[in-house]
Short mmCIF file of C-alpha atoms in Angstrom, two decimals:
data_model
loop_
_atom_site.label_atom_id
_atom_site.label_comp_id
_atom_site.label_asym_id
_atom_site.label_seq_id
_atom_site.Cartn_x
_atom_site.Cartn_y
_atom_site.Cartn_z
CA UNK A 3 0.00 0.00 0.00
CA UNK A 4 0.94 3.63 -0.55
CA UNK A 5 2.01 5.86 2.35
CA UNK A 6 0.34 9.12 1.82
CA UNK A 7 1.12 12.79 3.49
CA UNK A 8 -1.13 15.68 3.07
CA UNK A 9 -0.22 19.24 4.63
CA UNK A 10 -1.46 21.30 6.05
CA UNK A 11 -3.17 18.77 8.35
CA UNK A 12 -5.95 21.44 9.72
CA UNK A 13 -6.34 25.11 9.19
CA UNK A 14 -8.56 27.97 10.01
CA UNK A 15 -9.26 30.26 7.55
CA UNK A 16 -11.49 33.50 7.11
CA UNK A 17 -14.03 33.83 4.60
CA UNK A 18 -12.27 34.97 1.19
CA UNK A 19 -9.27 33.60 1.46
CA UNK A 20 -7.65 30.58 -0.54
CA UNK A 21 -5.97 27.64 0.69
CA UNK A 22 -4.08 25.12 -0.87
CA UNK A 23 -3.66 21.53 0.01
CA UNK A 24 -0.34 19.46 -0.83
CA UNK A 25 -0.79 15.47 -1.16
CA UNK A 26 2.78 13.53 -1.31
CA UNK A 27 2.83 10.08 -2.02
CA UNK A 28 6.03 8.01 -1.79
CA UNK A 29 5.73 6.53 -4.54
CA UNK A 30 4.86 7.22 -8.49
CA UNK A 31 1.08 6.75 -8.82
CA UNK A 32 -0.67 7.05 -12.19
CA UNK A 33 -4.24 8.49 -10.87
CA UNK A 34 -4.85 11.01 -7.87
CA UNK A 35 -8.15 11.57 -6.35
CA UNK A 36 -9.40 14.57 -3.95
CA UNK A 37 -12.59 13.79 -1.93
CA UNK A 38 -14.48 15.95 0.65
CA UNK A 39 -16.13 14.97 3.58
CA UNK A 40 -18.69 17.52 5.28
CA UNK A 41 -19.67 17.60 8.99
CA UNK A 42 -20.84 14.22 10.10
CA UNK A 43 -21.35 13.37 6.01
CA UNK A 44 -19.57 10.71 3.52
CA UNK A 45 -16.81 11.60 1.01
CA UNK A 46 -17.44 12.98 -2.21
CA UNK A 47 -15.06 13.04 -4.68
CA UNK A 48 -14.25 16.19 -6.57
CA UNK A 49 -11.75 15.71 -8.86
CA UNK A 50 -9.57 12.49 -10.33
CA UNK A 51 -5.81 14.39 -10.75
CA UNK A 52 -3.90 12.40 -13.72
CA UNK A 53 -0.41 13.92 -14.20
CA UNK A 54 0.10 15.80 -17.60
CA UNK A 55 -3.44 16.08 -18.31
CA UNK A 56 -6.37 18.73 -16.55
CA UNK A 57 -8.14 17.21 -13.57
CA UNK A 58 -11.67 15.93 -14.12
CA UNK A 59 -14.47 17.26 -12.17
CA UNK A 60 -17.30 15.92 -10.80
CA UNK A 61 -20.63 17.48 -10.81
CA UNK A 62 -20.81 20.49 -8.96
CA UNK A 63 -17.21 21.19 -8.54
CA UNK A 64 -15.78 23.41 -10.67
CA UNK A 65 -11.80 24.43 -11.43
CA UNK A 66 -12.22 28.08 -10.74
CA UNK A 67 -13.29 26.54 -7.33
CA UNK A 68 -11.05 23.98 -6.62
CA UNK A 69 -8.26 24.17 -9.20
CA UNK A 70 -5.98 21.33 -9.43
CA UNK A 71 -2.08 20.57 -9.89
CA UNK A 72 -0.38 17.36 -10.56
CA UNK A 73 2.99 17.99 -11.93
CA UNK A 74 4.37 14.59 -11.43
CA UNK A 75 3.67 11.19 -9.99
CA UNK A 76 3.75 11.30 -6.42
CA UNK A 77 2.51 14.90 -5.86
CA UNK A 78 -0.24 17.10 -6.12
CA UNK A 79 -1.93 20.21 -4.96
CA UNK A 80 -5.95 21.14 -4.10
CA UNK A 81 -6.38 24.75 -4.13
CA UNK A 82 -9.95 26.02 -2.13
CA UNK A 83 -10.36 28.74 -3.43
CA UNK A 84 -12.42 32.05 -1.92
CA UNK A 85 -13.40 30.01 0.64
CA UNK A 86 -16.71 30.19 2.63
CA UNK A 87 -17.85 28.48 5.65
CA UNK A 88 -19.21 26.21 3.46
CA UNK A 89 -16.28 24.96 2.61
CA UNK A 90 -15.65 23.83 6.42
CA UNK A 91 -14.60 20.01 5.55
CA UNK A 92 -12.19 17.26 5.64
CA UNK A 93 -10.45 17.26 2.83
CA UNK A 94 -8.64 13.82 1.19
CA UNK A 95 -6.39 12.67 -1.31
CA UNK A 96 -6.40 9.25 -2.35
CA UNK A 97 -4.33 7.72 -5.17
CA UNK A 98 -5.38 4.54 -6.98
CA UNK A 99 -2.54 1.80 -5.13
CA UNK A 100 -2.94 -1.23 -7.55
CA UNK A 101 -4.88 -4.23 -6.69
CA UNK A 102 -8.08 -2.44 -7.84
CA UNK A 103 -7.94 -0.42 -4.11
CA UNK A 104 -7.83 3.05 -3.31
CA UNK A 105 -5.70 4.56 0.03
CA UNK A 106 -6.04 7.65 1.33
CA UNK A 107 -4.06 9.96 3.10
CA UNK A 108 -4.95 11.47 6.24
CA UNK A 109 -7.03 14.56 5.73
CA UNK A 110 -6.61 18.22 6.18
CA UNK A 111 -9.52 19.16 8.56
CA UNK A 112 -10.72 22.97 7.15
CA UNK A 113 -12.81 25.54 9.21
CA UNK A 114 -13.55 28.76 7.56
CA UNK A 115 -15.15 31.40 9.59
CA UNK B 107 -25.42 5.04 -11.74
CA UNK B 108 -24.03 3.46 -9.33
CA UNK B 109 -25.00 3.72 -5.00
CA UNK B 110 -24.63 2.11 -1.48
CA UNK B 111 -26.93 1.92 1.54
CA UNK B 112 -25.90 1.63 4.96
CA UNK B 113 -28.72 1.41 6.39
CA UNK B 114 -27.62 1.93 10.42
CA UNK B 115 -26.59 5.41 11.81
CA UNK B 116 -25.32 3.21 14.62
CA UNK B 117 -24.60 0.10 15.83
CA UNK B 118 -23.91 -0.43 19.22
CA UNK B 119 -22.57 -3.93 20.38
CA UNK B 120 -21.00 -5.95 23.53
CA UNK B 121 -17.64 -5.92 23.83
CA UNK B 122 -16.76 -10.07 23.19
CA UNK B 123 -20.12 -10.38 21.15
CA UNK B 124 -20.02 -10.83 17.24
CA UNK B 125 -20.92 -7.30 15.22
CA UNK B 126 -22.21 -6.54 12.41
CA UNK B 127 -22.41 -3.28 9.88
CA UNK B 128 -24.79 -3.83 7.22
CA UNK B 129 -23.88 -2.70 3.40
CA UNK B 130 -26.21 -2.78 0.24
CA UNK B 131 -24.77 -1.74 -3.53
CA UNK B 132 -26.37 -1.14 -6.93
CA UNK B 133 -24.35 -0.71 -9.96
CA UNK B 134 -25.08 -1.93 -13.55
CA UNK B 135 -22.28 -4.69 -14.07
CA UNK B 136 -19.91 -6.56 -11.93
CA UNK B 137 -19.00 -4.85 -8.46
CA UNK B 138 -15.53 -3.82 -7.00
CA UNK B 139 -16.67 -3.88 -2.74
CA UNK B 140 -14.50 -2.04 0.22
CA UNK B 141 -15.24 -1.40 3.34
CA UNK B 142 -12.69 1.73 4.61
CA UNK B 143 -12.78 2.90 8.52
CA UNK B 144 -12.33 5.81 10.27
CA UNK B 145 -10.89 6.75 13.46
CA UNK B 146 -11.25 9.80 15.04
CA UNK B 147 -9.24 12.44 13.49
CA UNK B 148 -8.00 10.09 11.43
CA UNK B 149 -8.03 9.31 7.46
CA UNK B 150 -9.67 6.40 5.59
CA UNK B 151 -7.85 3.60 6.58
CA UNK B 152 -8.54 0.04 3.82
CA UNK B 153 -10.18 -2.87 5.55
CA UNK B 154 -10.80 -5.36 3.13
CA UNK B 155 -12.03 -5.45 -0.57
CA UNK B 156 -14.24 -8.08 -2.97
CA UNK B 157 -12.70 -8.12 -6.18
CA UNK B 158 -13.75 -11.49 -7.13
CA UNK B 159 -13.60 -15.24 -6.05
CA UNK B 160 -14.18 -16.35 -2.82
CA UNK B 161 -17.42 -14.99 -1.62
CA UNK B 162 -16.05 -14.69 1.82
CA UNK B 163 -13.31 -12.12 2.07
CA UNK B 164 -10.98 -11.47 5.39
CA UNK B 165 -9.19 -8.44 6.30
CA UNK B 166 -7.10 -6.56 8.99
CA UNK B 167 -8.04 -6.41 12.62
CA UNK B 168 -9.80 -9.85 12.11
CA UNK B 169 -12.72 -8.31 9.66
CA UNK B 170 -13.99 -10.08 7.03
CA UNK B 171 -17.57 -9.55 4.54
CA UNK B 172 -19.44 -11.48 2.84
CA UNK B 173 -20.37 -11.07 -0.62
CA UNK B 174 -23.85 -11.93 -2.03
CA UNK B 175 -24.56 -11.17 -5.33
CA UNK B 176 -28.33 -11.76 -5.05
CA UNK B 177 -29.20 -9.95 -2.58
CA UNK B 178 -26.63 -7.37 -3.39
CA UNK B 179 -24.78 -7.09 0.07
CA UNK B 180 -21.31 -7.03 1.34
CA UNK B 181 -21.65 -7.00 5.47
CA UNK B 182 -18.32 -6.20 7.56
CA UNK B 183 -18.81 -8.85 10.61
CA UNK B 184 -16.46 -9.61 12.73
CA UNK B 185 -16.70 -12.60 15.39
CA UNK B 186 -15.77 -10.39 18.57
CA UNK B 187 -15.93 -7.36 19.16
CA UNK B 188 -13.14 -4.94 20.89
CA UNK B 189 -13.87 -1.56 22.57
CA UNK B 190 -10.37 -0.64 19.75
CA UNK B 191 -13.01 -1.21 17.32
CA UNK B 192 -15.25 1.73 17.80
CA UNK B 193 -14.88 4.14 14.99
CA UNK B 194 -16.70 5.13 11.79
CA UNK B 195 -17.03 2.32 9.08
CA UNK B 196 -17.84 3.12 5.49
CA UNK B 197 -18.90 0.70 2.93
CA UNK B 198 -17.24 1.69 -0.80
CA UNK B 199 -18.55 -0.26 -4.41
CA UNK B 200 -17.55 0.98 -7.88
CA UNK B 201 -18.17 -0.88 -11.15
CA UNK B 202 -15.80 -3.31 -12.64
CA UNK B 203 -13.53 -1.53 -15.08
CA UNK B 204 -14.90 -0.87 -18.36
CA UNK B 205 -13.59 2.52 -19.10
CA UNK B 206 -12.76 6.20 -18.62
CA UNK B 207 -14.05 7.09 -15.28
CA UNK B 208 -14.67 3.63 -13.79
CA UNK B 209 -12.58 4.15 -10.83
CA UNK B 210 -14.90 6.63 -9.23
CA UNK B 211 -15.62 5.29 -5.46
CA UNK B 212 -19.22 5.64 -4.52
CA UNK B 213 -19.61 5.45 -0.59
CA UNK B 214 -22.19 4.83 1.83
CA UNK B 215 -23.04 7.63 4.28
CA UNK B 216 -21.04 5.49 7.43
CA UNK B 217 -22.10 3.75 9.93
CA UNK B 218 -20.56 4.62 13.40
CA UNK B 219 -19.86 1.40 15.82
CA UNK B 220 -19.75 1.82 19.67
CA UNK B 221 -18.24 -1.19 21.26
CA UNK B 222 -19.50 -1.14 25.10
CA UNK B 223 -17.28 -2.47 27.38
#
């Protein structure tokens, strides 16, 4: 299995301000994934972060939002951007390990007043 | 589309008594199953997985599911329970490869276990 480091690992941020989100993985991993988990909810994913290409977004995520870098094969960033307390959530990287399974790292907890 | 049910907010169980966390699926073809957990202040960490074969999968901490294809389940049981064991369990499915975006996870909403001691 992957061993997977995300930083910051919590943060409190005012309203209108951006944060971004670093995911290192040690070792080189084809596909990326960044999930969010709301207050007391289940994950969602957001994006799937394949180097050398743009990140695909789910529904209701959008790049001006959320924008996305993966410039190589064990890293990548997740940028939330003019942030509102909305945005107060876990959020998680995962990368695709082999063996059809997906590990995660362990979260960057968000508040935004 | 594909979806999972867990259908208990809660489960509360004995420590030294068998538990279960119940898990229900849909997706149009073949199913990839996980269960994850979650400690507190903690990430997702991988319990076990159905991929294919054996019907009866084990995994860490003495877990293990059971696959049933008909009535489209994968329950996390475990044959006794520890107080260690109390976190937040999430059941995971995604459809068998066949393409661009077939490795989306779809998760259950989590199911949070209270071992009594």
């Amino acid at each position: 299995s992957a061993v997977i480091s995300q930083k910051p690992s919590r943060d409190i941020c005012q309203r209108g301000t951006s944060l971004t989100i670093q995911c290192q993985v040690d070792s080189q991993v084809t596909m990326m994934f960044w999930y969010r988990q709301q207050p007391g909810q289940s994950l969602t994913l957001i994006a799937t972060a394949n180097q050398g290409s743009e990140a695909t977004y789910e529904s209701g995520f959008v790049i001006d939002k959320f924008p996305i870098s993966r410039p190589n094969l064990t890293f990548s960033t997740l940028t939330v951007s003019n942030m509102s307390p909305e945005d107060s959530s876990i959020y998680l990287c995962s990368v695709e390990g082999g063996a059809e399974t997906q590990y995660f790292g362990p979260g960057t907890r968000l508040l935004v007043l | 589309a594909q979806s999972v049910a867990q259908p208990e907010d809660q489960v509360n169980v004995a420590e030294g008594n068998p538990l279960t966390v119940k898990c229900t699926y849909s997706v149009s073809g073949n199913p990839y199953l996980f269960w994850y957990v979650q400690y507190p202040n903690r990430g997702l960490q991988f319990l076990l997985k159905y991929i294919t074969g054996d019907n009866l999968v084990k995994g860490s901490y003495g877990f293990e599911a059971e696959f049933n294809k008909s009535q489209t389940s994968f329950h996390l049981k475990k044959p006794s329970a520890l107080v260690s064991d109390s976190a937040l369990y999430f059941c995971a499915v995604r459809e068998r490869y066949s393409g661009a975006g077939s490795y989306q996870l779809t998760f259950g909403k989590g199911t949070k276990l209270s071992v009594i001691p």
